[in-house]
Amino acid sequence: MAANEPLLPLLERVAELLRGAERIACLTGAGVSAESGVPTFRGVGGLWEGRRPETLATPEAFASDPEEVWRFYLWRRRLLLACKPNPGHCALARLERQKPGFTLITQNVDGLHLQAGSRRVLAVHGDIWIDRCTRCGREARSTGEDLETIPRCGACGALARPGVVWFGEMLPTDVWTQAERAAASCDVMLVVGTSSLVYPAASLADVARAGGATIAEINPEATPVTSQADVAISSPSGQALPAIVDGLGTS
Ligand code: BV8
Ligand code: ZN
């Protein structure tokens, strides 16, 4: 999309594509939560005490300094307590209700899609609210009450870790397989609010295109996907997504 191309025809084009689609896949990244006040990874606010999240979101960082890694995640949990789903999250939940063949794949770990009412969510990078025992593997959902203490396993007392996928770790096999299958078989793929730099999630747009899908991207900035997209909408997702879903007709 040229920088100053009028927005409305593009929104209508995507609504028309979705109306005619049987199977729709949507990949979201941190940008879809930006309007909820959640810092993105690579945006200006993405730094954490001057450090890049990628240096903290690794097994090596946790092995060498679990307290510091937990300070990072407890800080994010505390921040998320004040964040609510934005109109972009809510529009995707509406889209799921209107299109039975819709699959949401998210890289986000913030849980805001579920809070917005999305039910079929493939969270390929896990869930920040899960504590997983480093010894027995038991998982527990954080209640959000005590976000100052490093969580320990309620069964064996060992140190817990956040239930997210760190850099260098494999994605949950069953979730990833479903995500790849949804991308390979969809008629239309929406790529929303992601810099498309982190793999293998960033490969899903290629998987969809190879399967013959039409690709639509929503992102105020250009990404490696933009030049290959059939439609590229340079707009915040909290504005574009509601307009597109409103354009589907049946409410
Ligand atoms: C893997 C959970 C197989 C944690 C995350 C060397 C060794 C090992 C692996 C690698 C290696 N080199 C490369 C790799 C692969 C690596 C990778 O891709 N690295 C990148 C940095 C190059 N990937 C992995 O390690 C993955 N595992 O490959 O396993 C393997 C195993 C062993 C050895 C080899 C291979 C695991 C990746 C998962 C990491 N975990 N998150 C946590 O959250 O703490 S990734 C993290 O980045 C988040 O999940 C985030 O979602 C994701 C991607 O970022 P984005 O969501 O795109 O966010 P970003 O800030 O980048 O962009 C925001 C976008 O929104 C921007 O484009 C902006 O313009 C836009 N935006 C802003 N406002 C708005 C908006 N859009 C719309 N509306 C708005 N209002
Ligand atoms: Zn345990």
CSV table of N, CA and C in Angstrom, one decimal, residues 5 11 22 28 32 50 82 113 126 137 141 144 165 185 188 192 209 246:
chain,number,residue,atom,x,y,z
A,5,GLU,N,-2.1,6.0,0.5
A,5,GLU,CA,-3.3,5.5,-0.2
A,5,GLU,C,-4.5,5.6,0.8
A,11,LEU,N,-9.9,-1.1,3.7
A,11,LEU,CA,-10.7,-1.7,4.8
A,11,LEU,C,-11.8,-2.5,4.2
A,22,GLU,N,-14.0,-19.0,3.6
A,22,GLU,CA,-14.5,-20.1,4.4
A,22,GLU,C,-13.5,-20.2,5.6
A,28,THR,N,-1.4,-12.7,15.4
A,28,THR,CA,-1.2,-11.4,16.0
A,28,THR,C,0.1,-11.4,16.8
A,32,VAL,N,-0.9,-5.7,18.6
A,32,VAL,CA,-2.3,-5.7,18.8
A,32,VAL,C,-2.7,-5.3,20.2
A,50,GLY,N,16.6,-0.5,30.4
A,50,GLY,CA,17.7,-0.4,29.5
A,50,GLY,C,18.1,-1.7,28.8
A,82,ALA,N,-3.3,-3.7,34.8
A,82,ALA,CA,-4.0,-2.4,34.5
A,82,ALA,C,-4.4,-2.4,33.0
A,113,HIS,N,-6.4,-11.6,24.4
A,113,HIS,CA,-7.4,-12.2,23.4
A,113,HIS,C,-8.5,-13.0,24.2
A,126,GLY,N,3.1,-19.3,24.5
A,126,GLY,CA,2.7,-19.6,25.9
A,126,GLY,C,2.0,-18.5,26.6
A,137,GLY,N,7.5,-30.0,36.8
A,137,GLY,CA,6.7,-29.6,35.6
A,137,GLY,C,5.3,-29.2,35.9
A,141,ARG,N,-1.9,-21.4,37.6
A,141,ARG,CA,-2.1,-20.1,37.1
A,141,ARG,C,-2.0,-19.1,38.2
A,144,GLY,N,-2.4,-13.4,40.5
A,144,GLY,CA,-2.1,-12.0,40.3
A,144,GLY,C,-2.1,-11.2,41.6
A,165,VAL,N,7.4,-19.4,26.1
A,165,VAL,CA,8.5,-20.0,25.2
A,165,VAL,C,9.6,-19.0,25.1
A,185,SER,N,-4.0,-24.1,5.3
A,185,SER,CA,-5.3,-24.4,4.7
A,185,SER,C,-6.2,-23.2,4.6
A,188,VAL,N,-7.8,-16.8,3.6
A,188,VAL,CA,-7.3,-15.5,3.9
A,188,VAL,C,-6.5,-15.5,5.2
A,192,VAL,N,-1.3,-9.3,11.9
A,192,VAL,CA,-1.7,-8.0,12.6
A,192,VAL,C,-0.7,-7.7,13.7
A,209,ARG,N,0.7,-18.3,2.1
A,209,ARG,CA,0.8,-17.9,0.7
A,209,ARG,C,1.1,-19.1,-0.1
A,246,ASP,N,-16.9,-4.6,11.3
A,246,ASP,CA,-18.2,-3.9,11.1
A,246,ASP,C,-18.7,-4.0,9.6
